[in-house]
Short mmCIF file of C-alpha atoms in Angstrom, two decimals:
data_model
loop_
_atom_site.label_atom_id
_atom_site.label_comp_id
_atom_site.label_asym_id
_atom_site.label_seq_id
_atom_site.Cartn_x
_atom_site.Cartn_y
_atom_site.Cartn_z
CA MET A 210 4.38 -8.45 50.71
CA ALA A 211 7.14 -6.48 52.13
CA GLU A 212 9.65 -9.18 51.59
CA GLU A 213 8.65 -9.59 47.84
CA GLU A 214 11.56 -8.61 45.74
CA MET A 215 10.79 -5.96 42.87
CA SER A 216 12.38 -5.91 39.48
CA LEU A 217 14.07 -2.45 39.08
CA SER A 218 16.10 -1.43 36.30
CA GLY A 219 19.47 -0.25 37.32
CA VAL A 220 19.10 -1.44 40.99
CA SER A 221 20.72 -4.74 42.20
CA GLY A 222 21.47 -6.31 45.54
CA ALA A 223 19.62 -6.26 48.82
CA VAL A 224 15.71 -5.94 48.80
CA ARG A 225 15.02 -2.27 49.20
CA GLN A 226 12.42 -0.70 51.30
CA VAL A 227 10.23 2.07 49.76
CA LEU A 228 10.60 5.15 52.06
CA PHE A 229 8.76 7.92 49.94
CA ILE A 230 6.71 7.56 46.74
CA SER A 231 4.66 10.28 44.86
CA ALA A 232 2.67 10.42 41.69
CA GLY A 233 2.33 12.83 39.10
CA ALA A 234 -0.14 13.25 36.19
CA SER A 235 1.44 10.23 34.29
CA HIS A 236 4.74 9.51 36.14
CA SER A 237 5.84 8.16 39.49
CA VAL A 238 8.88 8.43 41.69
CA ALA A 239 10.07 6.59 44.78
CA LEU A 240 12.91 7.01 47.35
CA LEU A 241 14.22 3.47 48.29
CA SER A 242 16.39 2.62 51.30
CA GLY A 243 20.07 2.98 50.52
CA ASN A 244 19.36 6.47 48.88
CA ILE A 245 18.11 5.26 45.44
CA ILE A 246 15.72 7.17 43.39
CA CYS A 247 13.49 5.36 40.77
CA SER A 248 11.08 6.90 38.28
CA TRP A 249 8.84 5.52 35.81
CA GLY A 250 5.86 6.33 33.48
CA ARG A 251 5.65 9.21 30.84
CA GLY A 252 8.96 10.98 30.36
CA GLU A 253 7.97 13.39 27.31
CA ASP A 254 8.76 16.35 29.26
CA GLY A 255 11.92 15.24 31.24
CA GLN A 256 9.94 14.43 34.59
CA LEU A 257 11.65 11.17 35.02
CA GLY A 258 15.10 12.88 35.01
CA HIS A 259 17.02 10.37 33.13
CA GLY A 260 18.17 12.88 30.43
CA ASP A 261 15.79 11.98 27.91
CA ALA A 262 12.17 12.04 26.91
CA GLU A 263 11.55 8.22 26.81
CA ASP A 264 8.88 6.49 28.86
CA ARG A 265 9.88 4.05 31.51
CA LEU A 266 7.66 1.04 31.67
CA SER A 267 9.28 -0.20 35.13
CA PRO A 268 10.93 1.61 38.15
CA THR A 269 14.20 2.66 36.74
CA ARG A 270 17.17 4.04 38.91
CA LEU A 271 17.82 7.89 38.58
CA SER A 272 21.56 7.88 38.86
CA ALA A 273 21.68 11.63 38.35
CA LEU A 274 21.12 12.09 42.08
CA ASP A 275 23.36 9.08 43.28
CA GLY A 276 25.43 10.49 46.27
CA HIS A 277 23.01 13.52 46.80
CA ASP A 278 21.66 12.13 50.02
CA ILE A 279 17.98 12.89 48.94
CA ILE A 280 15.62 12.66 51.78
CA SER A 281 12.43 13.60 49.99
CA ILE A 282 10.81 13.59 46.45
CA THR A 283 7.68 15.02 45.35
CA CYS A 284 5.82 15.08 41.90
CA GLY A 285 3.89 17.60 40.32
CA ALA A 286 1.82 17.02 37.41
CA ASP A 287 4.54 16.89 34.79
CA HIS A 288 7.81 17.68 36.91
CA THR A 289 9.39 16.59 40.04
CA ILE A 290 11.38 18.14 42.97
CA ALA A 291 13.92 16.45 45.45
CA TYR A 292 15.61 17.66 48.33
CA SER A 293 18.85 17.00 49.90
CA LEU A 294 19.12 17.98 53.68
CA SER A 295 23.07 17.55 53.82
CA ASN A 296 23.45 19.75 50.89
CA ALA A 297 20.90 22.05 51.54
CA GLU A 298 19.64 21.81 47.81
CA VAL A 299 16.29 21.51 46.25
CA TYR A 300 16.61 19.98 42.77
CA SER A 301 13.87 20.18 40.05
CA TRP A 302 13.21 18.66 36.65
CA GLY A 303 10.62 18.23 34.00
CA TRP A 304 8.17 20.51 32.25
CA GLY A 305 9.14 24.16 32.89
CA ASP A 306 6.25 26.17 31.73
CA PHE A 307 4.85 28.88 33.80
CA GLY A 308 8.23 28.84 35.91
CA ARG A 309 7.10 25.98 37.96
CA LEU A 310 10.74 24.58 38.17
CA GLY A 311 11.97 27.50 40.01
CA HIS A 312 14.64 28.37 37.67
CA GLY A 313 13.56 31.77 36.57
CA ASN A 314 12.42 30.78 33.22
CA SER A 315 9.92 28.35 31.52
CA SER A 316 12.69 25.77 30.13
CA ASP A 317 12.02 22.05 30.33
CA LEU A 318 14.81 20.15 32.14
CA PHE A 319 15.75 16.40 31.55
CA THR A 320 18.05 16.12 34.52
CA PRO A 321 17.70 17.25 38.01
CA GLN A 322 19.15 20.93 38.41
CA PRO A 323 19.57 22.64 41.90
CA ILE A 324 17.30 25.50 42.27
CA LYS A 325 19.54 28.47 43.17
CA ALA A 326 16.88 30.58 44.98
CA LEU A 327 16.54 27.71 47.46
CA HIS A 328 20.32 27.01 47.86
CA GLY A 329 21.14 26.69 51.74
CA LEU A 330 17.81 26.61 52.97
CA ARG A 331 16.75 23.95 55.52
CA ILE A 332 13.40 22.67 54.05
CA LYS A 333 10.71 21.00 56.18
CA GLN A 334 8.27 20.09 53.23
CA ILE A 335 7.78 20.46 49.74
CA ALA A 336 4.28 20.36 47.90
CA CYS A 337 3.66 20.52 44.09
CA GLY A 338 0.55 21.32 42.33
CA ASP A 339 -0.18 21.11 38.40
CA SER A 340 1.83 24.23 37.78
CA HIS A 341 3.60 25.38 40.76
CA CYS A 342 5.51 24.10 43.98
CA LEU A 343 5.96 25.31 47.38
CA ALA A 344 8.55 24.77 49.98
CA VAL A 345 8.18 25.40 53.78
CA THR A 346 11.55 26.14 55.71
CA MET A 347 12.28 24.61 59.07
CA GLU A 348 11.66 28.49 60.40
CA GLY A 349 8.12 27.94 58.89
CA GLU A 350 8.60 30.37 56.09
CA VAL A 351 6.81 29.62 52.71
CA GLN A 352 9.18 29.81 49.57
#
């Protein structure tokens, strides 16, 4: 099954390995080899990151993060977080209620945006719940 080719919108070329996968309440994201991120499912609150509120019925390449060297990606219920070690940036997008995206407001975001409060931090792990996210730095601090 690892050799089986998947149909991915916007992804062509060699067969890709899935490195990380995460699921929210009604959407999913995957980090593939070659630093390709795909998302699919319900997009009503921008949680897919494609710049619109459209649902995606199959994995679709998230080109907004091309070239950002993403090493991890995590879903909350209706939001998504990605981390770039080389850029030392944490990006978030989706449903913003309760400040869950970390941008100091409750606005929804339909494309990945860097979280200024986490800029420059070396992140070890990110976890998301329904209405919040936490990041653990390499030094063991919880943000």
